[in-house]
Tab-separated table of C-alpha atoms in Angstrom:
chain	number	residue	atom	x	y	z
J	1	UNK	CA	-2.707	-63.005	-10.718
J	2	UNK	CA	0.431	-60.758	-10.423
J	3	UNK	CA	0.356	-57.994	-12.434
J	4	UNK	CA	3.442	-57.059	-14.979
J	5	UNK	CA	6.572	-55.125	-13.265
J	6	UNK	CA	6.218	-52.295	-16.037
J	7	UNK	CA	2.398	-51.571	-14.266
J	8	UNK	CA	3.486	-51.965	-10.881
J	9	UNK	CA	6.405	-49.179	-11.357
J	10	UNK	CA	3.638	-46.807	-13.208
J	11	UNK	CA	1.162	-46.972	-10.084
J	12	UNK	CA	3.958	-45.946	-7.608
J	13	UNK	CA	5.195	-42.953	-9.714
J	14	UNK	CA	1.350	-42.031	-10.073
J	15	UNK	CA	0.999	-42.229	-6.101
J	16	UNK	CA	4.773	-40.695	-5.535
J	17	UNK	CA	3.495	-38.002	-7.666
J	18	UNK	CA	0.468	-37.154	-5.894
J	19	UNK	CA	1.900	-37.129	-2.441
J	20	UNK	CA	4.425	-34.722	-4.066
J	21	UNK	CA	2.002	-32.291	-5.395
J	22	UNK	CA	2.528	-28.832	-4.679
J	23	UNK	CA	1.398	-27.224	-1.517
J	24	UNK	CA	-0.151	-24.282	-2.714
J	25	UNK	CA	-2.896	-26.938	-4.922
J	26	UNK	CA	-6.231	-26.255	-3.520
J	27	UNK	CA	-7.279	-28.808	-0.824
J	28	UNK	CA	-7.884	-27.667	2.989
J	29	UNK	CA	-11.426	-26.296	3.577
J	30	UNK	CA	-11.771	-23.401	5.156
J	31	UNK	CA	-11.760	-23.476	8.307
J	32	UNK	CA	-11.617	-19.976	9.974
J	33	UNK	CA	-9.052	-16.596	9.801
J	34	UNK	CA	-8.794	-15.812	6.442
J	35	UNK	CA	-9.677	-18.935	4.636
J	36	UNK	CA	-10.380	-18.211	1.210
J	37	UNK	CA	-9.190	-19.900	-2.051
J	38	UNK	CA	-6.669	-17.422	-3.655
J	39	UNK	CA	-7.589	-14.865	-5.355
J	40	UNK	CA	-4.987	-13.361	-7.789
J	41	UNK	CA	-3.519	-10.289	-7.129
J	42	UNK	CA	-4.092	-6.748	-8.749
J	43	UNK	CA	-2.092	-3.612	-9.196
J	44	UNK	CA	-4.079	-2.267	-11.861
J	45	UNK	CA	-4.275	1.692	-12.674
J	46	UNK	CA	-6.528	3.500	-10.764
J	47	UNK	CA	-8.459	6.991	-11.949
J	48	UNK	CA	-10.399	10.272	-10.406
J	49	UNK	CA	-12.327	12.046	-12.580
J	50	UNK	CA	-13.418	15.722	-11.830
J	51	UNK	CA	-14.819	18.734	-13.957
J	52	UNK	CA	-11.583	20.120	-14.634
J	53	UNK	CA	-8.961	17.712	-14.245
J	54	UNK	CA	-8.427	13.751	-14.653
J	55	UNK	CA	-5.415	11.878	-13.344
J	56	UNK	CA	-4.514	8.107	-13.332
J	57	UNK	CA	-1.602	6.464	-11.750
J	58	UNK	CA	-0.655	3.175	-10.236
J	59	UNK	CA	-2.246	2.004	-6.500
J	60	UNK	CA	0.867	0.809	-5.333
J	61	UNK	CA	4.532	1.456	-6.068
J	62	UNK	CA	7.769	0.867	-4.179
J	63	UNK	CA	9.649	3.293	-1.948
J	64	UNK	CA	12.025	5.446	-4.001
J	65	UNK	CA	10.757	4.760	-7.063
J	66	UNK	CA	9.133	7.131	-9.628
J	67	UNK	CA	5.143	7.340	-9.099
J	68	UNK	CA	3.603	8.652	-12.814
J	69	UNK	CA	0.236	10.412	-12.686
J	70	UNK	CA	-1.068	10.875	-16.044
J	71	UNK	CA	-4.026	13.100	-17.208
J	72	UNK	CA	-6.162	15.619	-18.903
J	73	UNK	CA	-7.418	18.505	-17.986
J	74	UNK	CA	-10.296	21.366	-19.381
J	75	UNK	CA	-9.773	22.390	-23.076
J	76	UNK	CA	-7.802	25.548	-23.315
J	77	UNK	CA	-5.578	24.646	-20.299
J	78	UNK	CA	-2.378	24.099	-22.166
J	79	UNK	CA	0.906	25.322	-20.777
J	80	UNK	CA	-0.583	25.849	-17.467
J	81	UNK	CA	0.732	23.868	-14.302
J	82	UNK	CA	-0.845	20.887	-13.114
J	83	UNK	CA	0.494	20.175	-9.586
J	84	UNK	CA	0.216	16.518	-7.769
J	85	UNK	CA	-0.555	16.765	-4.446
J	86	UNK	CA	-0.634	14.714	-1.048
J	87	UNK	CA	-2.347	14.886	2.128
J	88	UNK	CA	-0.021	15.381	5.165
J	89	UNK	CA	-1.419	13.883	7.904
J	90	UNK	CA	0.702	15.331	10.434
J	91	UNK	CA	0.177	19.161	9.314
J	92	UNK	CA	-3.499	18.444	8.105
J	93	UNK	CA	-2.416	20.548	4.536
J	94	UNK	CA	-2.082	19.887	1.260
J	95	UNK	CA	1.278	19.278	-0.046
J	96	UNK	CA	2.487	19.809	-3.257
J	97	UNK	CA	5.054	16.524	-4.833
J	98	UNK	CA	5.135	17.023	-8.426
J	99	UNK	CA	4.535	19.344	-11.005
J	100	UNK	CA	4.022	19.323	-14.890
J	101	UNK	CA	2.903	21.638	-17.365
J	102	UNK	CA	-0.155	20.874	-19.616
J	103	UNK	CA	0.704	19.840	-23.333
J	104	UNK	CA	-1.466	21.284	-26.314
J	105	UNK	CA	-3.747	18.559	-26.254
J	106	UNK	CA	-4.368	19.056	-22.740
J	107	UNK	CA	-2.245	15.886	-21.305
J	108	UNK	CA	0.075	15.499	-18.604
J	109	UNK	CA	2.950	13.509	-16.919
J	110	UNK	CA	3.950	14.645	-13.311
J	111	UNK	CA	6.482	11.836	-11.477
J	112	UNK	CA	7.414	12.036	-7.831
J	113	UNK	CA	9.482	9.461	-6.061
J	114	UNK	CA	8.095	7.995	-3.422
J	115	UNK	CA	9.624	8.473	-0.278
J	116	UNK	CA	7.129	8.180	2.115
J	117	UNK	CA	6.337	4.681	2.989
J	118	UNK	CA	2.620	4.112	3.809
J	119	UNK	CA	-0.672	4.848	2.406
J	120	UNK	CA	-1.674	8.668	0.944
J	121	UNK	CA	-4.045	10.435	-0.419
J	122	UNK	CA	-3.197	12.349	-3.770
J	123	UNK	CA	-5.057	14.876	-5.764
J	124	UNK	CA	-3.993	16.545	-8.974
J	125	UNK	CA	-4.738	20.380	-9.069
J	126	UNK	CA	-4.625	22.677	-11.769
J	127	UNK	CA	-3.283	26.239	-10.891
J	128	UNK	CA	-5.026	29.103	-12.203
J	129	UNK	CA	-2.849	32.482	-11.640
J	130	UNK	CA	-0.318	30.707	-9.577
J	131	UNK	CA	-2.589	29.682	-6.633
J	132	UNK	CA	-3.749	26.006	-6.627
J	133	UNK	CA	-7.464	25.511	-5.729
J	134	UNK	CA	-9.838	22.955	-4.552
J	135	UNK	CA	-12.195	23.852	-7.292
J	136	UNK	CA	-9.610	22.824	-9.659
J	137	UNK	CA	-8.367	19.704	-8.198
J	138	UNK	CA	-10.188	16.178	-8.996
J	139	UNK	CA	-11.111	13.753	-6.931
J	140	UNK	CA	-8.601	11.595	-4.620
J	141	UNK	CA	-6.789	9.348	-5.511
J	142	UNK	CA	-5.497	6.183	-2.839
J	143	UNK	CA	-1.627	4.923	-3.039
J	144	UNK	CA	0.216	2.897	-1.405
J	145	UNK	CA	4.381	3.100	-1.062
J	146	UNK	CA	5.637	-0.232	0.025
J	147	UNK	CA	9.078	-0.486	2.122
J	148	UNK	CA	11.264	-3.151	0.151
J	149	UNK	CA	11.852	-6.566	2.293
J	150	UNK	CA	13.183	-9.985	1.701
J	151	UNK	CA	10.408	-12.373	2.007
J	152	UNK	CA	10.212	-16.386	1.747
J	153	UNK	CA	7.064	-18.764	2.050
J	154	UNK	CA	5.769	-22.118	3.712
J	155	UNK	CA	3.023	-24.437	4.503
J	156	UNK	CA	3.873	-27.734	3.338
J	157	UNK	CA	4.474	-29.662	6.694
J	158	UNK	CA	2.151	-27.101	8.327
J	159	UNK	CA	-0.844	-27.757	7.619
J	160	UNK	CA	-3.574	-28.882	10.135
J	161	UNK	CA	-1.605	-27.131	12.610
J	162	UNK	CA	-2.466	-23.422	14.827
J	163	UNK	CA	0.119	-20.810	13.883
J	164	UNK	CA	0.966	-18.647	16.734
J	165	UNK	CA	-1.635	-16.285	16.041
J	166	UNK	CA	-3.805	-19.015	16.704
J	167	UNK	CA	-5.397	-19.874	13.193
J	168	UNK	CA	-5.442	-23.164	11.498
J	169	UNK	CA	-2.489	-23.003	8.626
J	170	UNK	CA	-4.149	-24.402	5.138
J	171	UNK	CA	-3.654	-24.928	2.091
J	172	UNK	CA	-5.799	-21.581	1.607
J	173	UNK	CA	-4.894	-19.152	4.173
J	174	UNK	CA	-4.054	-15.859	2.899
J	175	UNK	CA	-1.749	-14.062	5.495
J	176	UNK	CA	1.788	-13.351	6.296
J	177	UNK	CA	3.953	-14.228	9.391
J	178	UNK	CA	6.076	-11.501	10.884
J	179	UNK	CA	8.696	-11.724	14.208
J	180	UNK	CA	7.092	-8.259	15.698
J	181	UNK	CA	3.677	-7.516	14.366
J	182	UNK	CA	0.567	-7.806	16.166
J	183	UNK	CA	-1.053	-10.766	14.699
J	184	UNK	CA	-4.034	-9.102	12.681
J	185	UNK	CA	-1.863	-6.416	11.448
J	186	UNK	CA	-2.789	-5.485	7.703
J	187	UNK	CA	0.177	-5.951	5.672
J	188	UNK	CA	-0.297	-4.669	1.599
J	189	UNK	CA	2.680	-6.714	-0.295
J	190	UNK	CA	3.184	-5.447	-3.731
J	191	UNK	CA	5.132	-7.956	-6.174
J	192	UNK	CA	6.329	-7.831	-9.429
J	193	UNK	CA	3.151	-5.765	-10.139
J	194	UNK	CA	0.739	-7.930	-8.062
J	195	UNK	CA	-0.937	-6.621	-4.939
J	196	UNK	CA	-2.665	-8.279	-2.306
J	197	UNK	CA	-3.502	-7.031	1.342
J	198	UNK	CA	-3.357	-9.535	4.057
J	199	UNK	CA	-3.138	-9.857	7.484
J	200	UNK	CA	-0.079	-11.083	10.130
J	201	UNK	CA	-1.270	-15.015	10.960
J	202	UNK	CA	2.201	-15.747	12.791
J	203	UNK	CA	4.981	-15.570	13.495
J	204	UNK	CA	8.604	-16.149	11.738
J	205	UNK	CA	10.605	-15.946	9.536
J	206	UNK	CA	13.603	-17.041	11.582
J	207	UNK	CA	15.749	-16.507	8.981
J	208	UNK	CA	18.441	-14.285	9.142
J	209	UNK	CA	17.488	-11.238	6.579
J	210	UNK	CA	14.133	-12.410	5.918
J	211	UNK	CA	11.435	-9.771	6.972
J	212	UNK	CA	8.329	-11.491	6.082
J	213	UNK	CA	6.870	-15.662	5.348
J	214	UNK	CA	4.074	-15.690	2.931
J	215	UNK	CA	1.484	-18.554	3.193
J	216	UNK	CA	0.998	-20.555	-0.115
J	217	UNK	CA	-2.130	-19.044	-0.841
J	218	UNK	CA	-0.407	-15.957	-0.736
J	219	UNK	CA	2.516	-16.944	-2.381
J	220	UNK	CA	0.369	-18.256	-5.043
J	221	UNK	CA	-2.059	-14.987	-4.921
J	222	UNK	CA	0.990	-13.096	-6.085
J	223	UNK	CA	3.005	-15.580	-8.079
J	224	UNK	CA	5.641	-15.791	-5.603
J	225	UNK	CA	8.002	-18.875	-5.900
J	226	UNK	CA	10.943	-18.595	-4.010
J	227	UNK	CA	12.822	-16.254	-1.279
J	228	UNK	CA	12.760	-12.579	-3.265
J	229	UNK	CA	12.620	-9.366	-2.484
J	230	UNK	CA	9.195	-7.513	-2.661
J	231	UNK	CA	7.494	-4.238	-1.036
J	232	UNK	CA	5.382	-4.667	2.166
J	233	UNK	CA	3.951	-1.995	4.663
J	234	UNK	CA	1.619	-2.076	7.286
J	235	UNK	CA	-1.466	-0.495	7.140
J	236	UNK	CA	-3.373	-1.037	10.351
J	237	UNK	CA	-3.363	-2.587	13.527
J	238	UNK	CA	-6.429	-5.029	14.491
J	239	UNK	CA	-8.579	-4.118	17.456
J	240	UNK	CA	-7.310	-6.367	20.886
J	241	UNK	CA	-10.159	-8.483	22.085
J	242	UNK	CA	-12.660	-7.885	24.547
């Protein structure tokens, strides 16, 4: 028995449309690397509490922009300074970035713009008779400054295949591909508010002006769609092999 045209055109836009789903649809098992399914990414506001002083701010911001750390500090603090500091590696010293004086109800705003790509360790400090003290600084605080980059993604065509780092490309493999990295490399990629830390799994882009290729999963992680700009930096190098 033939079946009516109308049906037969239905079944092949059903099976047109599932060979046309989207790439970044769960589907490849894991299958070693970083083989995970997607987990959305976060850039929520992160907070040290101490004795004497509390300050909040954002995990991850973008180079030259304006990092806010908001507060409170002890009762009967106000008009004092409240100084936002960061750890300099290089001179092994505090450093002071920002400063703000403490409102009657014992808030604060300090902003510093960010000009130091990487990752850094921050503290807030209250100053009692002009000297800044560790007894009056809470706990630290971890942020990340991202370097702004033009970034793409891929996978669909890929999959099934090693990448030049040598791991199976999937549906599900979070990672990034960079020309010059060491494959392993931890890269943190902050978008549009979204965060995720992953590491190089090969290599590309090969276009001109494009810094970094996002897998799907990533891409989908931090609800990347097409070639923008975002904020990457690297964090670490992996360990060669034995």
């Amino acid at each position: 028995m033939t079946r009516p045209l109308g049906k037969k055109l239905t079944l092949c836009v059903i099976a047109v449309a599932a060979l046309a789903a989207p790439a970044i649809a769960a589907g490849d098992p894991p299958t070693g690397g970083v083989q995970a399914p997607p987990p959305p990414a976060t850039e929520g506001v992160i907070t040290a509490s101490g004795p004497q002083v509390v300050v909040s701010t954002r995990a991850g911001t973008m180079r030259s922009k304006l990092a806010r750390f908001r507060g409170s500090v002890a009762a009967g603090s106000a008009g004092r300074t409240i100084t936002i500091e960061r750890f300099d590696e290089s001179t092994q010293a505090w450093t002071a970035v920002a400063t703000a004086t403490v409102a009657a109800d014992g808030s604060y705003l300090a902003r510093w713009r960010a000009n130091i790509v990487g990752q850094h360790r921050i503290r807030a400090v209250l100053q009692s008779d002009s000297q800044a003290t560790a007894a009056n600084a809470s706990p630290e605080l971890a942020i990340t400054v991202h370097r702004p980059a033009v970034a793409t993604w891929y996978g669909p065509g890929f999959y099934g295949r090693r990448t030049a780092c040598g791991v199976k490309m999937s549906r599900t493999l979070l990672g990034v591909a960079h020309k010059k990295l060491p494959c392993g490399t931890e890269v943190a990629v902050l978008y549009k508010g979204h965060r995720i830390t992953v590491p190089v799994v090969d290599r590309g882009p090969f276009r001109h002006g494009t810094s970094y290729d996002l897998t799907a999963a990533t891409a989908q992680a931090l609800g990347f769609r097409h070639t923008d700009r975002l904020g990457a930096v690297r964090l670490r190098t992996a360990a060669p092999a034995a």
